Coordinates of C-alpha atoms and ligand atoms in Angstrom, one line a residue:
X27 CA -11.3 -51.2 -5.5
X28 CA -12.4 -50.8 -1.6
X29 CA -9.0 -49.1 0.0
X30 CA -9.8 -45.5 0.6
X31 CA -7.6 -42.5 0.6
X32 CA -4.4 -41.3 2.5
X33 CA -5.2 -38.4 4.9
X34 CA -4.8 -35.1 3.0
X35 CA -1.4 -33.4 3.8
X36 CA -2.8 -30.2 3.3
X37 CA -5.4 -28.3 5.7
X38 CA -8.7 -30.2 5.3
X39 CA -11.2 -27.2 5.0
X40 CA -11.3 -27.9 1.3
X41 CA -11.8 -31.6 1.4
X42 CA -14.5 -31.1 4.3
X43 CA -16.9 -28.8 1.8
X44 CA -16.4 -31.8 -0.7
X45 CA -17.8 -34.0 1.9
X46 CA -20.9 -31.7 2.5
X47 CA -21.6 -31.3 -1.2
X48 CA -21.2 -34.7 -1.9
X49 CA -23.4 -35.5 1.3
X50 CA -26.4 -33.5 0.6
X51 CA -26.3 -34.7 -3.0
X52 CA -27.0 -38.4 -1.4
X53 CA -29.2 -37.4 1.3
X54 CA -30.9 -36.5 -1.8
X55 CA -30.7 -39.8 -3.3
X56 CA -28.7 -38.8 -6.1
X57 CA -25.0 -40.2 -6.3
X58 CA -21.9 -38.0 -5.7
X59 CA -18.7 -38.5 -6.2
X60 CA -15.6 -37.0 -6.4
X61 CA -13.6 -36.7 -9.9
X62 CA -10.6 -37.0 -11.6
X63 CA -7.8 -34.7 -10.8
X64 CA -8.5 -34.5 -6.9
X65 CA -8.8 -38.4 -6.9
X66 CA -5.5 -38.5 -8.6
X67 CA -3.3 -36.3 -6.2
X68 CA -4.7 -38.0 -2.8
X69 CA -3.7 -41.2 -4.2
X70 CA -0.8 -39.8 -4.7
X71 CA -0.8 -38.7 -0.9
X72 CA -0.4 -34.9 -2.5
X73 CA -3.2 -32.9 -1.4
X74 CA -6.1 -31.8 -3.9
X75 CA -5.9 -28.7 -5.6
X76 CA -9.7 -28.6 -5.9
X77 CA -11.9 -31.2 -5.7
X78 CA -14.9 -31.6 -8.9
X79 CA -17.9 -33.8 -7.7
X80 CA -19.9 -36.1 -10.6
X81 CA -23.2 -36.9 -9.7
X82 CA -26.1 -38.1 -11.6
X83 CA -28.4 -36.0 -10.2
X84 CA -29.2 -33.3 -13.2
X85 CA -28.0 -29.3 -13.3
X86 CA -31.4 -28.0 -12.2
X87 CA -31.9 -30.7 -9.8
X88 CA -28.3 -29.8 -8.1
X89 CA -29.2 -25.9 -8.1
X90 CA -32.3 -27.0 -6.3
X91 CA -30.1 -28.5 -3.6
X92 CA -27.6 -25.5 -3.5
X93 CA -29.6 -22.2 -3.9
X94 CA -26.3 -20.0 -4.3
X95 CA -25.2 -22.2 -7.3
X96 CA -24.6 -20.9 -10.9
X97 CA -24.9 -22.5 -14.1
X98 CA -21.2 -22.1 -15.9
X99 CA -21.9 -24.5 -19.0
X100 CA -25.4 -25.8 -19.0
X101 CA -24.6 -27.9 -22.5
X102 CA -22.1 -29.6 -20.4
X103 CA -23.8 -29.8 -17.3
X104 CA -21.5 -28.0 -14.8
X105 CA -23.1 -25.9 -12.1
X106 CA -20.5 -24.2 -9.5
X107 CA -21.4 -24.3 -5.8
X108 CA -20.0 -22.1 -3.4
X109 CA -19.3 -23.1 0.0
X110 CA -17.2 -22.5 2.9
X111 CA -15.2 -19.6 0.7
X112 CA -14.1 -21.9 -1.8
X113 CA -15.9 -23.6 -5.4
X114 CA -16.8 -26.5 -6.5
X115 CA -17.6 -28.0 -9.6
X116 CA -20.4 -30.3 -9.5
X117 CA -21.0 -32.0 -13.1
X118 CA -23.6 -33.9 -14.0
X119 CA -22.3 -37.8 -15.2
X120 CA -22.2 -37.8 -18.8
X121 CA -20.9 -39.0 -22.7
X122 CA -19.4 -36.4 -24.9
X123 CA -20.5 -36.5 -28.7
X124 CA -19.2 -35.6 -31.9
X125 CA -16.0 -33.2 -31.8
X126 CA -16.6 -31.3 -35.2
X127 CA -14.2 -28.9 -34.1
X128 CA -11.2 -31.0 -32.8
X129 CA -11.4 -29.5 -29.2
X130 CA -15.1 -29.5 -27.6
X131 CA -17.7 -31.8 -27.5
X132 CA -20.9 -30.8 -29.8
X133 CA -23.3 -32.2 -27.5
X134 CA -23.0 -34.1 -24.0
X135 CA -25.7 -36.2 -23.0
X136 CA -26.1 -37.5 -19.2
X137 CA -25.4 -41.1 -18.6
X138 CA -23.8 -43.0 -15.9
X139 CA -20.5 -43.1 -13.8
X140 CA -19.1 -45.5 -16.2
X141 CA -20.2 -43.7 -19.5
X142 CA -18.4 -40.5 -17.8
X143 CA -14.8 -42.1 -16.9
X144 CA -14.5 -43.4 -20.2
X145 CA -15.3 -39.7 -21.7
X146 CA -12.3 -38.4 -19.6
X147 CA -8.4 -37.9 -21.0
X148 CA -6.0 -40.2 -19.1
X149 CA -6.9 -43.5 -16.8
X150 CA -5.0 -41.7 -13.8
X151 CA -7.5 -38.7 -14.4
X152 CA -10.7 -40.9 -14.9
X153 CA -10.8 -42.1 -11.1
X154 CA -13.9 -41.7 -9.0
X155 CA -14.5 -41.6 -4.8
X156 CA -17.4 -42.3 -3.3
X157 CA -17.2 -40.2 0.5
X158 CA -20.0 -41.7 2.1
X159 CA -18.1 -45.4 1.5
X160 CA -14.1 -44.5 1.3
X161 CA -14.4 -46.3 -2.0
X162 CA -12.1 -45.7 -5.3
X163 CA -13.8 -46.4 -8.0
X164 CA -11.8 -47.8 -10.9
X165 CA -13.6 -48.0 -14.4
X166 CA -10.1 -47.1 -16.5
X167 CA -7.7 -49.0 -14.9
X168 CA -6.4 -46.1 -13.4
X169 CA -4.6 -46.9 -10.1
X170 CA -2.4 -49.7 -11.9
X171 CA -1.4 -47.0 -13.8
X172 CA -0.8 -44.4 -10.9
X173 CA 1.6 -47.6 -9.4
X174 CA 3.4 -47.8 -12.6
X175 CA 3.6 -44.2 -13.0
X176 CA 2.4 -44.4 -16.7
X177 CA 0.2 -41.2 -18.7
X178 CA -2.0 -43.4 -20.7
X179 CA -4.9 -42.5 -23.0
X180 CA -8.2 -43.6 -22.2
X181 CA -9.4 -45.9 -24.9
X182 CA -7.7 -45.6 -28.2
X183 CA -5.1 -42.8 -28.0
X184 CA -5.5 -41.7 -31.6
X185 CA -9.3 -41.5 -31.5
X186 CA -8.7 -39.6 -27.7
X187 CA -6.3 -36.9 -29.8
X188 CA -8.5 -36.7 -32.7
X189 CA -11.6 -35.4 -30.4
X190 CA -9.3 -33.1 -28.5
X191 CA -6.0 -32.2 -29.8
X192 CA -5.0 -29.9 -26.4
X193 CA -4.9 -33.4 -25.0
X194 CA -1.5 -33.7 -27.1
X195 CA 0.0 -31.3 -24.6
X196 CA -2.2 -32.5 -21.9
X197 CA 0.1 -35.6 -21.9
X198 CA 3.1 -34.5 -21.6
X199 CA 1.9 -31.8 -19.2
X200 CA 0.7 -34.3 -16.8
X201 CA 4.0 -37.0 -17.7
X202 CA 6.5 -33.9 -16.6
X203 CA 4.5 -32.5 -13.8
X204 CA 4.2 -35.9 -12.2
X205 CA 7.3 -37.4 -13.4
X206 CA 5.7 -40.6 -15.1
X207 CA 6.4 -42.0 -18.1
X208 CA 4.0 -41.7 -21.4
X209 CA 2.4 -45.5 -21.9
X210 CA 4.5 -46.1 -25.2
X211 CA 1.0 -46.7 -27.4
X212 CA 0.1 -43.3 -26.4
X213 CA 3.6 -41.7 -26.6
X214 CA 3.4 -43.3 -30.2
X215 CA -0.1 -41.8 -31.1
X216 CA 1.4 -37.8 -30.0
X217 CA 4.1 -38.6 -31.8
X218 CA 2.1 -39.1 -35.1
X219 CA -0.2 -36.3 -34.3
X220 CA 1.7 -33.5 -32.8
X221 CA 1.8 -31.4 -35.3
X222 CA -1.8 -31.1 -35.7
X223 CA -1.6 -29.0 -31.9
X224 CA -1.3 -26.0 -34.0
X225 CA -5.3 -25.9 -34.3
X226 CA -5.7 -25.6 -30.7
X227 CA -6.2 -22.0 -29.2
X228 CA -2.9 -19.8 -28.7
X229 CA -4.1 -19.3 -25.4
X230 CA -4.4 -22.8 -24.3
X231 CA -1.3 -24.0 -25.7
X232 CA 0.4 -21.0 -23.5
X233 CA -1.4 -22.5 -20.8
X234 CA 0.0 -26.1 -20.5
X235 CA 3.3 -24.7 -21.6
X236 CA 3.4 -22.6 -18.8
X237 CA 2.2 -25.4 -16.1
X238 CA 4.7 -27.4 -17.6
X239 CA 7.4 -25.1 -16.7
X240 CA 6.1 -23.9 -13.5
X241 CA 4.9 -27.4 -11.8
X242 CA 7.5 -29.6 -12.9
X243 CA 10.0 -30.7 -10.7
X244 CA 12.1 -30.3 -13.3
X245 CA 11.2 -28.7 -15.8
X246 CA 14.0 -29.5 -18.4
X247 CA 12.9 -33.2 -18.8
X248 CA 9.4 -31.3 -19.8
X249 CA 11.0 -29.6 -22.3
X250 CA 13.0 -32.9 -23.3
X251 CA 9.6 -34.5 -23.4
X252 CA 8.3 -32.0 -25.9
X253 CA 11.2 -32.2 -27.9
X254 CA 11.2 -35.7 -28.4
X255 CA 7.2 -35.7 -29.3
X256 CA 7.9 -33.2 -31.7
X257 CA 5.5 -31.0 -29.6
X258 CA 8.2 -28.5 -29.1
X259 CA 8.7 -28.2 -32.8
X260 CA 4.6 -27.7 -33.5
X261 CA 4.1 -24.9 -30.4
X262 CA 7.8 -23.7 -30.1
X263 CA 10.2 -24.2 -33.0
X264 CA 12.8 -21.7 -32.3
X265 CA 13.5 -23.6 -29.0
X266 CA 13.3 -26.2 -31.2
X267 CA 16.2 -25.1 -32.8
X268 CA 18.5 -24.3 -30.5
X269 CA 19.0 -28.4 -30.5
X270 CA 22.2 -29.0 -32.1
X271 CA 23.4 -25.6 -31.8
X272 CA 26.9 -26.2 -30.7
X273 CA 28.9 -23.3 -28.9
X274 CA 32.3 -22.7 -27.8
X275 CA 33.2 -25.4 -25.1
X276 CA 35.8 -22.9 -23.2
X277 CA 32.1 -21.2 -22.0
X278 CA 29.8 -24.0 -23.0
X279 CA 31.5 -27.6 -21.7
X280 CA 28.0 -29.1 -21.5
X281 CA 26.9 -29.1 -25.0
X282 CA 24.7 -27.3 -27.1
X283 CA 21.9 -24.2 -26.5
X284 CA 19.1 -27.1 -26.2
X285 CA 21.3 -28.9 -23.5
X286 CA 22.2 -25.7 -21.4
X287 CA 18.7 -23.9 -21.2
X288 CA 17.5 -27.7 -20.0
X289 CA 19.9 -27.8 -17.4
X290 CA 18.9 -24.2 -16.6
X291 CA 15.4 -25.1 -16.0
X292 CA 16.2 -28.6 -14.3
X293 CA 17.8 -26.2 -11.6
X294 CA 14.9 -23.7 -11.2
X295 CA 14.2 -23.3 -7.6
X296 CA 11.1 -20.9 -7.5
X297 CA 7.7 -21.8 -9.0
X298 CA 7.9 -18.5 -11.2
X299 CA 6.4 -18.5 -14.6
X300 CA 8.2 -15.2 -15.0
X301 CA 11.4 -16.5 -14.7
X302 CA 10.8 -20.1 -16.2
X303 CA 9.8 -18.3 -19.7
X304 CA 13.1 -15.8 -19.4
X305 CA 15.2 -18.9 -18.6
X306 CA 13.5 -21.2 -21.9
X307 CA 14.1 -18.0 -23.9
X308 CA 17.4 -16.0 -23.1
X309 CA 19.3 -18.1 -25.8
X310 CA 16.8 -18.3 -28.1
X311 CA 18.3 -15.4 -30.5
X312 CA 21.8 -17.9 -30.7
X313 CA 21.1 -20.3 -33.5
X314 CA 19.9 -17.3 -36.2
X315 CA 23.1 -15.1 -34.7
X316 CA 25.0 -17.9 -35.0
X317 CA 28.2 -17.2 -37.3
X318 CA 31.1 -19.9 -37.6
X319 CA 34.9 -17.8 -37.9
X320 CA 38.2 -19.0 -36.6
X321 CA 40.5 -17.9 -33.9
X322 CA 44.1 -16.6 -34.6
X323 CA 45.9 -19.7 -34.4
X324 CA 43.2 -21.0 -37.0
X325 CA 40.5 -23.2 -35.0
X326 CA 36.8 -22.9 -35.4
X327 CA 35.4 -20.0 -33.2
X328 CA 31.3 -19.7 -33.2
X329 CA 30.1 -16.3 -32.2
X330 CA 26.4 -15.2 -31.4
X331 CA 27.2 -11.4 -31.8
X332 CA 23.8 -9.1 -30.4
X333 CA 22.1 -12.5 -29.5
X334 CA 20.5 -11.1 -26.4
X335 CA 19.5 -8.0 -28.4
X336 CA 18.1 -10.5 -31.3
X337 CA 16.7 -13.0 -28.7
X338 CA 14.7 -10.4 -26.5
X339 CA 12.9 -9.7 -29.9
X340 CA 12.4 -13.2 -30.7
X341 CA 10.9 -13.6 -27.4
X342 CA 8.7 -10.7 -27.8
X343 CA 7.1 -12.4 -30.8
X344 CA 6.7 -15.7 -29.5
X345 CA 5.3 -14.1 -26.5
X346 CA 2.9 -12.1 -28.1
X347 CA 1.9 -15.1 -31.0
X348 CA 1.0 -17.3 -27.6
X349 CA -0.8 -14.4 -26.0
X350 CA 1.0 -14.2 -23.0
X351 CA -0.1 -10.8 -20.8
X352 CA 1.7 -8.0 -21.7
X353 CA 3.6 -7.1 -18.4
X354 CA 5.6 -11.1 -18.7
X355 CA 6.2 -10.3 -22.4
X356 CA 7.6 -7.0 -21.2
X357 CA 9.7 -8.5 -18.2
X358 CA 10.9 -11.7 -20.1
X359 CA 12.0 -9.7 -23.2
X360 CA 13.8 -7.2 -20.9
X361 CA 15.4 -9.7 -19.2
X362 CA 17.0 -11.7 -22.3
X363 CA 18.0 -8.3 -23.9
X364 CA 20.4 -7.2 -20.7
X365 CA 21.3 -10.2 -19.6
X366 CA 24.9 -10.4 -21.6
X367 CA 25.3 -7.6 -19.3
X368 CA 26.1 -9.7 -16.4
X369 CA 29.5 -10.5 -17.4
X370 CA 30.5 -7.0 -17.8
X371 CA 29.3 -5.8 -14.0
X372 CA 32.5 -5.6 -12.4
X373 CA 34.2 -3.4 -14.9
X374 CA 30.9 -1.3 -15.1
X375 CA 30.5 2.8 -13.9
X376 CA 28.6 2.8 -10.4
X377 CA 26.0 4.8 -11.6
X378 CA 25.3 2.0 -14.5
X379 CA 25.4 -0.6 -12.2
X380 CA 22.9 1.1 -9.5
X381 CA 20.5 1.1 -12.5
X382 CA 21.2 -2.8 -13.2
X383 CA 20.4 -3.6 -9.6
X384 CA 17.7 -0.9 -9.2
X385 CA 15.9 -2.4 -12.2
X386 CA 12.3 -4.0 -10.8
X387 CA 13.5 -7.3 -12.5
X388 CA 16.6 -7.6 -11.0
X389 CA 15.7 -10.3 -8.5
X390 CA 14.8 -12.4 -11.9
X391 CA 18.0 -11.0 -13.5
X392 CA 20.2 -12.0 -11.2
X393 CA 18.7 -16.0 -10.5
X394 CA 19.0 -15.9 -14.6
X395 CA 22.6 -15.3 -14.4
X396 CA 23.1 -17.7 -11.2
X397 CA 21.1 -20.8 -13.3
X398 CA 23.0 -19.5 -16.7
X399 CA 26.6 -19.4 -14.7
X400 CA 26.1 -22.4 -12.6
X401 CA 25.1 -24.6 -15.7
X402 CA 27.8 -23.7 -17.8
X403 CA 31.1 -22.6 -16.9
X404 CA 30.2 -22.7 -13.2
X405 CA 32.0 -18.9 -12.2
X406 CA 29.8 -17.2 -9.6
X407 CA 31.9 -13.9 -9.2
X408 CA 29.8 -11.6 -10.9
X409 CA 26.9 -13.0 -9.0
X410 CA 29.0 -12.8 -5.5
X411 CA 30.0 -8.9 -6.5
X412 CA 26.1 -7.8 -7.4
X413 CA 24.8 -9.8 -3.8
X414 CA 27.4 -7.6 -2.1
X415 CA 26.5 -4.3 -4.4
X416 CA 22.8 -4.7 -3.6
X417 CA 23.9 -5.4 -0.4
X418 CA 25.8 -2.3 -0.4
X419 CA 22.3 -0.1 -1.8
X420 CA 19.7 -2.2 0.0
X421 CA 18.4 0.8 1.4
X422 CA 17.6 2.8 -1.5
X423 CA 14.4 2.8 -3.2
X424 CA 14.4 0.5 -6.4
X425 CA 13.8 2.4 -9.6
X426 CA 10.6 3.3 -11.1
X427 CA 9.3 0.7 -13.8
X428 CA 9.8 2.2 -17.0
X429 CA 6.2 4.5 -18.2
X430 CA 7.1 3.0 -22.0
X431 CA 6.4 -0.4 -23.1
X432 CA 7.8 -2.1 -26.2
X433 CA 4.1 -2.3 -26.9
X434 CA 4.0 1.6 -27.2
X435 CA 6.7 1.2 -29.4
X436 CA 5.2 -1.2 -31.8
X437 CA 1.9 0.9 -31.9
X438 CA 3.6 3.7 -33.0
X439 CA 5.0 1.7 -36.1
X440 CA 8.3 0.8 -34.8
X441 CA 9.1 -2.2 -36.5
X442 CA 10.1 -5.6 -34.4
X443 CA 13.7 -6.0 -34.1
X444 CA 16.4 -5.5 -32.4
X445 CA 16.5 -1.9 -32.7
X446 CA 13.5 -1.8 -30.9
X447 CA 15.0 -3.0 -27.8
X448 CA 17.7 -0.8 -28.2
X449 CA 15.6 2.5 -28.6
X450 CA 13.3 1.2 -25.7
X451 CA 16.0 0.8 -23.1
X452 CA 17.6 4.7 -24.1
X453 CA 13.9 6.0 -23.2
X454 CA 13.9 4.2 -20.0
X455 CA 17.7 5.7 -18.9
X456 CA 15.9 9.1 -20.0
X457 CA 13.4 8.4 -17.7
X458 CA 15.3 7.7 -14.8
X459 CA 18.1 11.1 -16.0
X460 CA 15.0 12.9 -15.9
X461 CA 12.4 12.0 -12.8
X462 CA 10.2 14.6 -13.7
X463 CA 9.5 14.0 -17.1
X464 CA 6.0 12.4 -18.2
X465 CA 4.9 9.6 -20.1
X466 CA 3.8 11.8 -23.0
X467 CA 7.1 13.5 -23.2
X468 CA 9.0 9.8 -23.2
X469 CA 6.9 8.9 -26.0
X470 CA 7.5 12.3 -27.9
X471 CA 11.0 11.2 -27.2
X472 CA 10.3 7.7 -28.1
X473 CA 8.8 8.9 -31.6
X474 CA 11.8 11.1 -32.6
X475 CA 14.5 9.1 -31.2
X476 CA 16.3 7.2 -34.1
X477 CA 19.3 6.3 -32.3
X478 CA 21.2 4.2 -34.4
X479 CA 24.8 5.3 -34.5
X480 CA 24.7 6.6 -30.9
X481 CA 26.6 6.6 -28.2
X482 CA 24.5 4.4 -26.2
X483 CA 23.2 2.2 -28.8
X484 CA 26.9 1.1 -29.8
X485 CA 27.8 0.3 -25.9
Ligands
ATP8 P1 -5.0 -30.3 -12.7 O1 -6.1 -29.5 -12.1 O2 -3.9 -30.6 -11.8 O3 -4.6 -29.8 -14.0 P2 -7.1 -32.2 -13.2 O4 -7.0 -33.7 -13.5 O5 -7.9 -31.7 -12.1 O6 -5.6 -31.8 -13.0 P3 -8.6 -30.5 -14.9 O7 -8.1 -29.8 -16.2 O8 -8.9 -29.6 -13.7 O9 -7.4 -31.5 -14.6 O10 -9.8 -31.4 -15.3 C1 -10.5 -32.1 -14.3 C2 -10.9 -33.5 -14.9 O11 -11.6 -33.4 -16.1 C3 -9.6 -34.3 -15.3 O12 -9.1 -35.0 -14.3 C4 -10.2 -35.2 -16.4 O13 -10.9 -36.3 -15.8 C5 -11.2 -34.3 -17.1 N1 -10.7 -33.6 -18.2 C6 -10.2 -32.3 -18.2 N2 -9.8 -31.9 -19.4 C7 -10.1 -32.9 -20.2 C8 -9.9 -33.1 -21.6 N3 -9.4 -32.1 -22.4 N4 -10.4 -34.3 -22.2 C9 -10.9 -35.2 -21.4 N5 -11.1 -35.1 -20.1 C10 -10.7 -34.0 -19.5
MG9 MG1 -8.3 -29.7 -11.6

């Protein structure tokens, strides 16, 4: 209970505002302490991402102390003070009651340091520090759990879930992003209750998924994690399905569309969310493409005809269903539709491949095809040949992004599909044939063209 913290790794300037808060707070009598997450990651000997101060001492009493303070939830006692260019949360030590609604408290009332560990998620995220003493304070059990490495619900997991389903994803956030393992009691209790996610807020659940991609160290075993919570399933169930989705081993040696997109993400290097989402979703059209025939000589042959074409669309609605902003829909969907492409690069015209390379997500194109390439068949020419073409046009300008969205497409009435894809990339190549022509006339053009049948729709 008495050994304080490892130094902070990072710069200090955030943890020294902490200190002041939490300082002028006592000098005021009231306790201070810090909270939860920020508690967690210096144990951990990672530094704090921000730090959140409890105290007893009552909103208006801490906006007396710290005049530039605002009020962000009076019903749950947060005020946010300002200091040294940074914010910090300073919440007032409480109980939550009654969760009519499955995902916020009704009421809080103030109470003690006790009271308010025991309101909070996970035992590693219900740890206190008291500053002025170096002192952890344990009330949860939480640091035996940050030596195990365990994600365990405070209190009775199924109660915990009941109050606040987003604490379902919560879980598995946290398990992936620190690598632990779920306590099996409360692994048991998601399991029971993960389909009942679905009533938390599209937004939120885009949320986690998206820290889940972009903080884990790998971010496959996330996804496993999900999967085998039947999480996945609830918030994502055409990922879901490309589990079991076998594909031809000549291409595919490691198994089916579930097992390569893991691997994929296992091997992301960047903390993009951009690229995470295009990697989770460029197979995603294969299992409803999916059509078994044989070869000549008579053994099975699965093909995925237009599945990029299909999955771009997919992508586009799941996108959209978990409002995600409109520019990553737009980038992610672009991405998955072109990025069958890649195989074809070497045997493409020049002036088709300029446009591949020019394209403002090529960057994310290309580490697609490296992560797609290097977990499956493991060729890397066509990734060698377009770092020596870019090489090659490294001092040209890259091309414009495109002045029509697939959102202008759907507003106009064009129905989701695949076709919509198709017509949207033939307005962007018009727009880059004709520099000078305005986003008014590309949707004029937009509007009339039907395409279908075309030369450039059948390429
Ligand atoms: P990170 O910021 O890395 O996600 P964190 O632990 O700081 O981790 P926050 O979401 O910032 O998480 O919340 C701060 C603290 O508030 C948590 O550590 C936890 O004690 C508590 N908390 C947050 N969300 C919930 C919740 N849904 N149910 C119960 N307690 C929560
Ligand atoms: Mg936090």
């Amino acid at each position: 209970m008495n050994a304080g913290l490892p130094n902070d790794p990072g710069g200090d300037a955030l943890e020294r505002g902490a200190r002041e808060i939490a300082a002028r707070l006592k000098d005021a009598g009231f306790r201070a302490l810090w909270a939860g997450g920020c508690v967690r990651d210096r144990l951990l000997g990672r530094p704090a991402k921000d730090y959140d101060i409890a105290t007893n001492a009552t909103p208006d009493e801490a906006r007396a102390l710290f005049p530039r303070a605002t009020e962000v939830g009076k019903a749950f006692g947060v005020v946010c003070v300002p200091w040294r260019g940074a914010t910090y949360e300073v919440a007032t030590f409480r109980r939550d009651r009654g969760y009519a609604d499955g995902r916020r408290p009704d009421a809080v009332e103030f109470t003690d340091e006790r009271e308010d560990a025991q309101r909070r998620d996970f035992t590693v995220n219900g740890l206190f520090y008291d500053p002025a003493r170096d002192e952890v304070l344990d009330y949860v059990g939480g640091r035996a759990d940050l030596q195990r490495r365990v994600i365990r619900a405070i209190g009775d997991p199924r109660a915990r879930f009941r109050e606040d389903r987003l604490r379902l994803l919560r879980a598995v956030r946290f398990a992936s992003t620190l690598e632990f393992a779920l306590d099996p009691e409360t692994e048991a209790a998601v399991k029971e209750m993960a389909d009942t996610v679905r009533t938390v807020s599209a937004e939120r659940i885009q949320a986690e998924l998206t820290r889940l991609l972009v903080e884990s160290p790998r971010a496959g075993q996330g996804i496993r994690l999900l999967e085998r919570t039947g999480l996945l399933r609830a918030v994502l169930p055409e990922v879901a399905a490309m589990a079991g989705q076998e594909q031809p081993p000549e291409f595919h040696p490691e198994g089916d569309v579930l097992t390569h997109t893991v691997i994929m993400l296992d091997a992301l290097q960047e903390r993009d969310a951009d690229l995470a989402w295009t990697v989770l979703l460029h197979d995603v059209g294969k299992p409803p493409t999916a059509a078994t025939g044989r070869w000549p000589d008579g053994r099975p042959r699965v093909r995925f005809d237009r599945h990029a074409e299909v999955g771009a669309e997919m992508a586009r609605a799941i996108l959209s269903r978990l409002r995600m902003p409109k520019q990553r829909i737009e980038t992610v969907s672009f991405a998955i539709g072109n990025h069958m492409r890649f195989k074809d690069v070497q045997r493409m015209r020049r002036a088709t491949l300029r446009r591949l390379i020019g394209a403002p997500t090529f960057p994310l194109e290309l580490e697609l095809h490296r992560l797609d390439c290097i977990s499956s068949h493991g060729a890397l020419d066509n990734h060698a040949f377009l770092e020596q073409a870019r090489e090659e046009w490294r001092d040209e300008k890259p091309l414009p992004p495109p002045l029509v969205s697939g959102h202008d497409l759907l507003a106009m009435g064009i129905p989701e599909g695949p076709a919509l894809g198709r017509r949207l990339r033939r307005v962007y190549e018009a727009q880059l044939d004709h520099p000078e022509w305005t986003r008014e006339q590309l949707l004029e053009l937009a509007r009339r063209d039907d395409g279908e049948g075309s030369a450039s729709a059948r390429r």
